Structure formats: C-alpha cells, structure tokens
Amino acid sequence: MIKAVLLDLDNTLLGNDPDPFTRRYLALLDSFVQQRLGTPSILEALWAGTRAVLADTDPLRTNAERFYDAFMRLVPTDRATFARAMQEFYADLYPTLEPLTQRRPGARRLVEWLLGAGYAVVIATNPLFPHVAVQHRLAWAGVPVDQVPLTLVTTLDNMHFAKPHPAYYEEILARLGLEASEAIMVGDDWEHDILPARAAGLNAFWVCGDGRGCDTEAARQVDGCGSLADFADRVSEERWLETVAPRPLEPAQIVPRLTANVAALDSLVRETAPEAWLTHPAAGEWSPLEVLGHLLVTEREVYRPRLHTILSTDTPVLAALAEAPAPTVPPGAEHPRALLELFVAERRATLDLLATLAPKDWQRPAHHHRLGLTTLLGVADLIAQHDRQHLRQMREAIAHSL
C-alpha cells in the first residue's frame, strides 16, 4: 500500500528547462564569486565537487562534505568566507532566475491533496543544490516550505547519495521508516527519476510533458505515465494509488537498501543530541543507544551467520531465537558516533559477503521460523526490514525525550 509520494521538482512540479537555467545559473554564480572574492573562474571546481558527489557512496559522508572537500581544493579562499558569499548570492541574485521557470498551476493543489489524504510527500529533487536554492525553486513552484508541511525535501546538505543511485531513493525510505512497496516516485527524467527508483523497488509514474508524447515502449515499463495533471486526476478522482501493485523483490535492491539504512542512522546521529540517545522512553524499554547496540550484535551474531548457513547448507532450518540479542554497548562506544562506526564495520562485512554471491546463490532455499520456505534473498531483505523497524523505534524514543 502506498504511503509516500516522492515528487521530483524541476520539470515535474516546476517548469524548468535545465539547459538555459543551468547556463544562466553558472554564469551568474561564477561572475559573482570572481567579483566578490577576487578568485578566478570556479566552474571547474563546481564540476569537481559534483563529480565527487556522484562518485562516492560512503554512507557516513553527506553530499555536502563530498562536494566541499573536492571544491575547496580548487578555490583560493576558505570555507567560511565562501559560505558568507553564498548567503549573499542566494539572497540577492539567485531569485533573478525565477523568470526562466514556469509555475504549474496544479502543483500546489496536488501536494495539498496528497498531504490531506494522509500521504507523506517528499520533494525528491536531485540533492546537488543547498537547501536555500531548493527553497527558492519550491516557492517559484507555489509550494513554499513555510506554508506547506512537506515531509522531507532532499538537498545537498541532508542526503548521502544523489540521483541516479538507487541508494538515494532507499535513503529517503529509510528516513521515513518505509519499505519500497510503500512509495511511488513521480518524475520527468527517465534516467534519473524512473529507472533508479524502479531499481530500488519503488513504483513509478513518468511525467512526460503534456502526457500526449509519452514513448509507448517506455510507458509499458512504468505503473503510469502522463502529465502532472493526469497524475493528479488519477490519484484524487480514481484513487489510483490504492490499486498500485508492489514491485517484486530483486537481488539488486539489497546492497543499496542496506547501505542507505546506514546513511539514515548517520543522519540520526548528526541531528540528535548525545544525551537523547541515553533516554529510556519507559521503564524496561531500550534507549536509542541500546537499540543501536542491538543492531550491531544482531548483524554479527544472527544475520550474517544465517547467510553463511544458507550458503553452506542445503535448505537449513533457521529457528527462532529464544530471546532477542541483548543490546550490548561495548566499552568505549558509549557515544552514538563510536557505536555507529562499530555497527558500520559489521555491516560492511555483510556487504562484502553479499558482493561474492553468484546470481543462483540469492535463490538458495531455507526454512525461516517466520517467513516459512524462503531464500537467501528473502533473509537478506529481512535484515533491511529489521534496520528500519529499529530506526523507527529510535526516532520514537528520541522524540519522547524532547
């Protein structure tokens, strides 16, 4: 059942031809920086930063960290000085780009209908721009963030991956605590919106212009296609989202899913005060830090050994545990960042194991105490579901402490 709608921004909610907009934006930014800071052209530095974002998939580094690590090496100024200049640029000059865009009349009405119907609404724009730039474009689209309670807006600052990596979509799901079968991506770009979202297991609606020029062969590969107005009519008048069938589980979904869950944990650590991790929501309930310790122990002592067992034994029986693994917090790992790094080491060992699998290995059978007759693929996906169950538990416990 669909619970979240991911909406692309440029050329989906907002009419914005990328070529003239990008050319004008880069020329304006480059000229401003040269005059304001006395630097040579920063265009090569911008491309270097963008390439770094797209090339690196470390779930413990944000896109902004990757971008500025590469960018600042090529710009003869310090980060603080450049940041002050960017505040001025986005306040004074970036708004002059609005005439290059076109408001789509139904965009706000669609977003408000989805929110009113109880769907989570994510602005899933490629997170290569800082938050302030995305804020401006949302306002141009008629969906200002101070008026519309969006569930999440992806930006350079708050994401660890970018389109077209499937992990970008998985990170959104992990932050929302949802499964791929519970979300649909709505976007215009076949290569960046539709294909990677489908690869991650999401449903997809392809926004192809006015809806009359959709490629017939491509249209057969998605759940729906047409104009943004067509999508709005289908979800509001026909209740189409209630009938969309989930996509099948495939081996290619697992590694991005397990990696993105780590990124969601990293965001939780960054955004939460250390003392909140020690709070118990109620007597006898685990603190968020203990939940993270449980994930570490379970990865090391339950899930990875089970994968090994399936690989080495014909149709093994994976019996229920007598009790859940104790939420161990090793000495020296009392800070959530230290404990997260220990968990990541275990997760990387699991990912290394999965990287060795041949296609037939994913289909090796096992009897699981809850799933019944399943496969290694099903057990691997259970690891991701376990992550997200406890991510929700941690968020609820942290919210309780505030």
Short mmCIF file of C-alpha atoms in Angstrom, two decimals:
data_model
loop_
_atom_site.label_atom_id
_atom_site.label_comp_id
_atom_site.label_asym_id
_atom_site.label_seq_id
_atom_site.Cartn_x
_atom_site.Cartn_y
_atom_site.Cartn_z
CA MET A 1 0.00 0.00 0.00
CA ILE A 2 1.40 3.40 -1.00
CA LYS A 3 2.12 5.65 1.98
CA ALA A 4 4.61 8.14 0.47
CA VAL A 5 4.72 10.07 -2.80
CA LEU A 6 8.13 11.25 -3.96
CA LEU A 7 7.83 14.25 -6.30
CA ASP A 8 10.66 15.50 -8.47
CA LEU A 9 10.88 19.30 -8.63
CA ASP A 10 12.37 20.62 -11.88
CA ASN A 11 10.18 19.85 -14.89
CA THR A 12 7.76 17.98 -12.65
CA LEU A 13 6.32 20.42 -10.09
CA LEU A 14 8.10 23.38 -11.67
CA GLY A 15 8.55 24.05 -15.37
CA ASN A 16 12.31 24.48 -15.72
CA ASP A 17 14.26 23.69 -18.89
CA PRO A 18 17.60 22.51 -17.43
CA ASP A 19 19.87 23.80 -20.21
CA PRO A 20 19.10 27.55 -20.19
CA PHE A 21 18.59 27.56 -16.42
CA THR A 22 21.90 25.83 -15.70
CA ARG A 23 23.83 28.00 -18.16
CA ARG A 24 22.46 31.21 -16.65
CA TYR A 25 22.89 29.97 -13.08
CA LEU A 26 26.53 29.00 -13.60
CA ALA A 27 27.38 32.23 -15.40
CA LEU A 28 25.73 34.30 -12.67
CA LEU A 29 27.42 32.38 -9.86
CA ASP A 30 30.85 32.37 -11.50
CA SER A 31 30.76 36.10 -12.20
CA PHE A 32 29.55 36.88 -8.68
CA VAL A 33 32.28 34.83 -6.98
CA GLN A 34 35.02 36.33 -9.16
CA GLN A 35 33.89 39.86 -8.32
CA ARG A 36 33.04 39.24 -4.68
CA LEU A 37 36.11 37.17 -3.72
CA GLY A 38 38.60 38.05 -6.43
CA THR A 39 39.03 34.44 -7.50
CA PRO A 40 39.47 33.01 -10.98
CA SER A 41 36.61 31.03 -12.51
CA ILE A 42 35.15 28.40 -10.17
CA LEU A 43 33.43 26.37 -12.89
CA GLU A 44 35.98 23.55 -12.84
CA ALA A 45 35.76 23.44 -9.04
CA LEU A 46 31.97 23.16 -9.27
CA TRP A 47 32.22 20.24 -11.67
CA ALA A 48 34.84 18.59 -9.48
CA GLY A 49 32.54 18.87 -6.48
CA THR A 50 29.59 17.48 -8.42
CA ARG A 51 31.65 14.56 -9.72
CA ALA A 52 32.72 13.78 -6.15
CA VAL A 53 29.08 13.66 -5.00
CA LEU A 54 28.14 11.28 -7.80
CA ALA A 55 31.19 9.03 -7.49
CA ASP A 56 31.34 8.42 -3.72
CA THR A 57 28.78 6.22 -1.94
CA ASP A 58 30.18 6.27 1.61
CA PRO A 59 27.05 6.30 3.83
CA LEU A 60 28.89 8.20 6.57
CA ARG A 61 29.62 11.25 4.38
CA THR A 62 26.99 13.72 3.28
CA ASN A 63 26.83 15.10 -0.23
CA ALA A 64 27.89 18.50 1.11
CA GLU A 65 31.00 17.01 2.71
CA ARG A 66 31.98 15.30 -0.55
CA PHE A 67 31.24 18.40 -2.61
CA TYR A 68 33.20 20.86 -0.49
CA ASP A 69 36.14 18.52 0.06
CA ALA A 70 36.67 18.49 -3.70
CA PHE A 71 35.52 22.04 -4.40
CA MET A 72 37.61 23.91 -1.80
CA ARG A 73 40.83 22.30 -3.02
CA LEU A 74 40.46 24.27 -6.24
CA VAL A 75 39.22 27.60 -4.86
CA PRO A 76 41.71 30.05 -3.28
CA THR A 77 39.59 31.01 -0.28
CA ASP A 78 38.43 29.43 2.97
CA ARG A 79 35.12 27.69 3.54
CA ALA A 80 33.71 30.30 5.94
CA THR A 81 34.42 33.18 3.53
CA PHE A 82 32.88 31.26 0.65
CA ALA A 83 29.81 30.39 2.76
CA ARG A 84 29.21 34.07 3.56
CA ALA A 85 29.43 34.91 -0.13
CA MET A 86 26.93 32.17 -0.95
CA GLN A 87 24.44 33.57 1.56
CA GLU A 88 24.61 36.86 -0.32
CA PHE A 89 24.34 35.20 -3.74
CA TYR A 90 21.28 33.13 -2.88
CA ALA A 91 19.58 36.08 -1.18
CA ASP A 92 20.19 38.66 -3.90
CA LEU A 93 20.99 37.04 -7.26
CA TYR A 94 19.54 33.55 -7.34
CA PRO A 95 15.95 34.92 -7.24
CA THR A 96 16.60 36.67 -10.57
CA LEU A 97 16.49 33.21 -12.20
CA GLU A 98 12.78 32.80 -11.48
CA PRO A 99 11.67 34.18 -14.90
CA LEU A 100 13.40 31.18 -16.52
CA THR A 101 10.91 28.88 -14.78
CA GLN A 102 7.16 28.38 -15.18
CA ARG A 103 4.71 27.70 -12.38
CA ARG A 104 2.50 24.68 -12.97
CA PRO A 105 -0.96 25.67 -11.71
CA GLY A 106 -1.89 22.28 -10.28
CA ALA A 107 1.35 21.66 -8.35
CA ARG A 108 0.30 23.11 -5.01
CA ARG A 109 -3.19 21.69 -5.26
CA LEU A 110 -1.73 18.21 -5.84
CA VAL A 111 0.69 18.46 -2.91
CA GLU A 112 -2.01 19.71 -0.55
CA TRP A 113 -4.41 16.97 -1.66
CA LEU A 114 -1.79 14.27 -1.04
CA LEU A 115 -0.99 15.66 2.41
CA GLY A 116 -4.67 15.95 3.24
CA ALA A 117 -5.21 12.35 2.18
CA GLY A 118 -2.56 11.22 4.65
CA TYR A 119 0.35 10.55 2.29
CA ALA A 120 3.89 11.56 3.20
CA VAL A 121 5.12 13.96 0.49
CA VAL A 122 8.81 14.12 -0.32
CA ILE A 123 10.37 16.64 -2.69
CA ALA A 124 12.81 14.22 -4.31
CA THR A 125 14.89 16.69 -6.28
CA ASN A 126 18.45 15.70 -7.13
CA PRO A 127 20.36 16.82 -4.00
CA LEU A 128 23.13 18.74 -5.74
CA PHE A 129 21.96 22.17 -4.51
CA PRO A 130 21.98 23.62 -0.98
CA HIS A 131 18.73 23.91 0.95
CA VAL A 132 18.30 27.62 0.22
CA ALA A 133 18.38 27.06 -3.56
CA VAL A 134 15.74 24.33 -3.34
CA GLN A 135 13.62 26.56 -1.09
CA HIS A 136 13.60 29.26 -3.76
CA ARG A 137 12.54 26.85 -6.51
CA LEU A 138 9.79 25.40 -4.35
CA ALA A 139 8.48 28.91 -3.77
CA TRP A 140 8.57 29.53 -7.53
CA ALA A 141 6.55 26.33 -7.94
CA GLY A 142 3.95 27.69 -5.49
CA VAL A 143 4.90 25.21 -2.76
CA PRO A 144 6.88 27.31 -0.25
CA VAL A 145 8.27 25.30 2.65
CA ASP A 146 6.95 27.80 5.21
CA GLN A 147 3.37 27.25 4.03
CA VAL A 148 3.23 23.59 3.00
CA PRO A 149 4.20 20.92 5.61
CA LEU A 150 6.33 18.72 3.36
CA THR A 151 7.59 15.51 4.93
CA LEU A 152 11.12 15.78 3.52
CA VAL A 153 12.98 17.93 0.99
CA THR A 154 16.23 16.38 -0.26
CA THR A 155 19.19 18.75 -0.59
CA LEU A 156 22.96 18.77 -0.80
CA ASP A 157 23.07 19.23 2.96
CA ASN A 158 20.85 16.41 4.23
CA MET A 159 21.48 13.49 1.87
CA HIS A 160 24.31 10.99 1.40
CA PHE A 161 23.59 9.95 -2.20
CA ALA A 162 22.33 11.56 -5.39
CA LYS A 163 20.40 10.53 -8.48
CA PRO A 164 20.73 8.21 -10.31
CA HIS A 165 22.00 5.98 -7.46
CA PRO A 166 19.21 3.68 -6.20
CA ALA A 167 20.60 4.29 -2.71
CA TYR A 168 19.29 7.87 -2.97
CA TYR A 169 15.73 6.52 -3.06
CA GLU A 170 16.48 3.94 -0.38
CA GLU A 171 17.80 6.66 1.93
CA ILE A 172 14.54 8.55 1.62
CA LEU A 173 12.63 5.39 2.55
CA ALA A 174 14.95 4.68 5.47
CA ARG A 175 14.47 8.21 6.82
CA LEU A 176 10.69 7.77 6.57
CA GLY A 177 10.75 4.24 8.00
CA LEU A 178 9.04 2.79 4.93
CA GLU A 179 9.54 -0.13 2.58
CA ALA A 180 9.95 0.25 -1.18
CA SER A 181 6.46 -1.22 -1.70
CA GLU A 182 5.04 1.74 0.22
CA ALA A 183 6.33 4.53 -2.05
CA ILE A 184 5.96 5.83 -5.59
CA MET A 185 8.31 8.15 -7.49
CA VAL A 186 6.80 10.81 -9.75
CA GLY A 187 9.26 12.47 -12.11
CA ASP A 188 10.03 13.52 -15.67
CA ASP A 189 13.58 12.24 -16.10
CA TRP A 190 13.70 8.64 -17.31
CA GLU A 191 17.38 8.10 -16.40
CA HIS A 192 17.41 9.90 -13.05
CA ASP A 193 13.86 9.57 -11.72
CA ILE A 194 12.27 6.47 -13.18
CA LEU A 195 14.93 3.83 -13.78
CA PRO A 196 16.78 4.15 -10.44
CA ALA A 197 13.54 4.39 -8.45
CA ARG A 198 12.32 1.19 -10.10
CA ALA A 199 15.71 -0.42 -9.48
CA ALA A 200 15.23 0.36 -5.79
CA GLY A 201 11.85 -1.38 -5.87
CA LEU A 202 9.57 1.68 -5.88
CA ASN A 203 6.58 2.13 -8.11
CA ALA A 204 6.89 4.96 -10.62
CA PHE A 205 4.77 7.45 -12.56
CA TRP A 206 6.55 9.04 -15.52
CA VAL A 207 5.65 12.69 -16.12
CA CYS A 208 6.15 13.05 -19.85
CA GLY A 209 5.32 16.61 -20.79
CA ASP A 210 1.66 17.20 -21.52
CA GLY A 211 1.03 13.46 -21.45
CA ARG A 212 0.47 13.13 -25.20
CA GLY A 213 4.06 12.44 -26.23
CA CYS A 214 5.00 9.56 -23.95
CA ASP A 215 7.15 6.87 -25.57
CA THR A 216 4.93 3.81 -25.89
CA GLU A 217 7.61 1.23 -25.12
CA ALA A 218 8.88 3.15 -22.08
CA ALA A 219 5.34 3.70 -20.85
CA ARG A 220 4.81 -0.05 -20.65
CA GLN A 221 7.67 -0.27 -18.12
CA VAL A 222 6.12 2.03 -15.52
CA ASP A 223 2.99 1.95 -13.39
CA GLY A 224 1.59 5.06 -15.02
CA CYS A 225 2.53 7.94 -17.30
CA GLY A 226 1.13 11.24 -18.49
CA SER A 227 1.16 14.87 -17.44
CA LEU A 228 1.30 16.07 -13.83
CA ALA A 229 -2.39 16.90 -14.20
CA ASP A 230 -3.04 13.32 -15.31
CA PHE A 231 -1.33 12.03 -12.18
CA ALA A 232 -3.34 14.42 -10.00
CA ASP A 233 -6.60 13.27 -11.58
CA ARG A 234 -5.77 9.61 -11.19
CA VAL A 235 -4.84 9.85 -7.51
CA SER A 236 -7.67 12.19 -6.48
CA GLU A 237 -10.53 11.09 -8.72
CA GLU A 238 -9.72 7.43 -9.35
CA ARG A 239 -7.91 6.65 -6.05
CA TRP A 240 -5.24 5.05 -8.23
CA LEU A 241 -2.59 4.85 -5.51
CA GLU A 242 -4.78 2.39 -3.63
CA THR A 243 -4.56 -0.08 -6.52
CA VAL A 244 -0.87 0.06 -7.48
CA ALA A 245 0.74 -3.39 -7.24
CA PRO A 246 4.14 -3.61 -5.46
CA ARG A 247 7.21 -4.45 -7.47
CA PRO A 248 8.94 -7.82 -6.92
CA LEU A 249 11.95 -8.16 -4.65
CA GLU A 250 15.17 -8.44 -6.64
CA PRO A 251 18.82 -9.07 -5.58
CA ALA A 252 19.96 -5.70 -6.96
CA GLN A 253 17.83 -3.93 -4.34
CA ILE A 254 19.63 -5.36 -1.32
CA VAL A 255 23.03 -3.63 -1.26
CA PRO A 256 21.63 -0.10 -1.84
CA ARG A 257 18.97 -0.80 0.80
CA LEU A 258 21.42 -1.97 3.46
CA THR A 259 23.81 0.89 2.64
CA ALA A 260 21.10 3.54 2.76
CA ASN A 261 19.95 2.34 6.18
CA VAL A 262 23.43 3.21 7.45
CA ALA A 263 23.08 6.69 5.94
CA ALA A 264 19.77 7.15 7.77
CA LEU A 265 21.45 6.15 11.03
CA ASP A 266 24.24 8.62 10.32
CA SER A 267 21.67 11.41 9.88
CA LEU A 268 20.02 10.43 13.15
CA VAL A 269 23.36 10.64 14.96
CA ARG A 270 24.14 14.02 13.39
CA GLU A 271 20.74 15.51 14.17
CA THR A 272 20.30 14.27 17.75
CA ALA A 273 22.00 15.48 20.92
CA PRO A 274 24.14 12.72 22.51
CA GLU A 275 22.18 12.81 25.77
CA ALA A 276 18.93 11.94 23.96
CA TRP A 277 20.50 8.62 22.98
CA LEU A 278 20.62 7.59 26.64
CA THR A 279 16.95 8.22 27.43
CA HIS A 280 14.63 5.28 28.12
CA PRO A 281 11.10 6.00 26.82
CA ALA A 282 9.61 3.91 29.61
CA ALA A 283 10.73 1.53 32.32
CA GLY A 284 12.17 -1.61 30.79
CA GLU A 285 12.42 -0.16 27.27
CA TRP A 286 15.72 0.25 25.45
CA SER A 287 17.36 3.60 24.96
CA PRO A 288 18.20 4.61 21.37
CA LEU A 289 21.85 3.79 22.08
CA GLU A 290 20.87 0.31 23.25
CA VAL A 291 18.78 -0.19 20.12
CA LEU A 292 21.85 0.64 18.03
CA GLY A 293 23.83 -1.84 20.14
CA HIS A 294 21.15 -4.45 19.38
CA LEU A 295 21.56 -3.82 15.64
CA LEU A 296 25.32 -4.33 15.97
CA VAL A 297 25.01 -7.62 17.87
CA THR A 298 22.25 -8.95 15.61
CA GLU A 299 24.26 -8.21 12.48
CA ARG A 300 27.32 -10.00 13.86
CA GLU A 301 25.71 -12.91 15.71
CA VAL A 302 22.44 -13.61 13.89
CA TYR A 303 22.02 -12.30 10.38
CA ARG A 304 25.47 -12.74 8.84
CA PRO A 305 25.86 -16.24 10.33
CA ARG A 306 22.45 -17.13 8.87
CA LEU A 307 23.59 -16.02 5.42
CA HIS A 308 26.67 -18.21 5.78
CA THR A 309 24.47 -21.11 6.87
CA ILE A 310 22.23 -20.80 3.82
CA LEU A 311 25.29 -20.72 1.56
CA SER A 312 26.86 -23.79 3.15
CA THR A 313 23.82 -25.97 3.94
CA ASP A 314 21.03 -27.33 1.77
CA THR A 315 17.71 -25.83 2.90
CA PRO A 316 18.70 -25.15 6.52
CA VAL A 317 16.14 -24.50 9.24
CA LEU A 318 16.56 -21.02 10.72
CA ALA A 319 14.88 -21.42 14.11
CA ALA A 320 13.50 -18.63 16.23
CA LEU A 321 15.81 -17.20 18.87
CA ALA A 322 14.96 -17.83 22.49
CA GLU A 323 15.20 -14.06 23.04
CA ALA A 324 16.35 -11.01 21.13
CA PRO A 325 20.11 -10.37 21.31
CA ALA A 326 20.95 -8.17 24.28
CA PRO A 327 21.56 -4.51 23.38
CA THR A 328 25.28 -4.60 24.10
CA VAL A 329 27.18 -1.30 24.15
CA PRO A 330 30.90 -2.14 24.16
CA PRO A 331 33.23 -0.17 26.47
CA GLY A 332 34.43 2.97 24.72
CA ALA A 333 31.39 3.07 22.43
CA GLU A 334 29.05 4.95 24.75
CA HIS A 335 28.86 7.84 22.26
CA PRO A 336 26.44 7.14 19.38
CA ARG A 337 29.06 8.03 16.76
CA ALA A 338 31.52 5.47 18.14
CA LEU A 339 28.82 2.78 18.33
CA LEU A 340 27.64 3.60 14.81
CA GLU A 341 31.15 3.08 13.47
CA LEU A 342 31.29 -0.36 15.10
CA PHE A 343 27.96 -1.22 13.53
CA VAL A 344 29.17 0.01 10.14
CA ALA A 345 32.18 -2.30 10.35
CA GLU A 346 29.78 -5.24 10.81
CA ARG A 347 27.53 -4.03 8.01
CA ARG A 348 30.49 -3.73 5.64
CA ALA A 349 31.42 -7.34 6.40
CA THR A 350 27.88 -8.33 5.44
CA LEU A 351 28.05 -6.29 2.24
CA ASP A 352 31.40 -7.87 1.40
CA LEU A 353 29.78 -11.30 1.74
CA LEU A 354 26.86 -10.32 -0.50
CA ALA A 355 29.28 -8.99 -3.11
CA THR A 356 30.67 -12.51 -3.57
CA LEU A 357 27.31 -14.08 -4.44
CA ALA A 358 26.56 -15.55 -7.83
CA PRO A 359 23.02 -14.99 -9.18
CA LYS A 360 21.98 -18.53 -8.22
CA ASP A 361 23.16 -18.02 -4.62
CA TRP A 362 20.39 -15.50 -3.98
CA GLN A 363 17.83 -18.22 -4.62
CA ARG A 364 19.28 -20.80 -2.22
CA PRO A 365 16.35 -22.01 -0.05
CA ALA A 366 15.91 -22.01 3.72
CA HIS A 367 13.12 -22.63 6.20
CA HIS A 368 12.72 -19.48 8.28
CA HIS A 369 10.72 -19.63 11.51
CA ARG A 370 8.57 -16.66 10.46
CA LEU A 371 8.84 -16.50 6.66
CA GLY A 372 8.41 -20.24 6.09
CA LEU A 373 10.16 -21.55 2.99
CA THR A 374 12.20 -18.63 1.71
CA THR A 375 15.50 -17.84 0.02
CA LEU A 376 18.75 -16.12 0.85
CA LEU A 377 17.27 -13.07 -0.91
CA GLY A 378 14.32 -13.08 1.48
CA VAL A 379 16.57 -13.35 4.53
CA ALA A 380 18.84 -10.56 3.24
CA ASP A 381 15.83 -8.29 2.82
CA LEU A 382 14.76 -9.20 6.35
CA ILE A 383 17.98 -7.53 7.56
CA ALA A 384 16.90 -4.28 5.90
CA GLN A 385 13.41 -4.55 7.38
CA HIS A 386 14.94 -5.14 10.82
CA ASP A 387 17.05 -1.99 10.38
CA ARG A 388 14.03 0.12 9.53
CA GLN A 389 11.92 -1.29 12.34
CA HIS A 390 14.57 -0.19 14.82
CA LEU A 391 15.17 3.13 13.08
CA ARG A 392 11.51 3.88 13.77
CA GLN A 393 11.98 2.73 17.38
CA MET A 394 14.98 5.03 17.81
CA ARG A 395 13.16 8.02 16.34
CA GLU A 396 10.17 7.44 18.61
CA ALA A 397 12.41 7.13 21.67
CA ILE A 398 14.32 10.30 20.75
CA ALA A 399 11.06 12.19 20.17
CA HIS A 400 9.88 11.03 23.59
CA SER A 401 12.97 12.58 25.18
CA LEU A 402 12.45 16.03 23.65
#
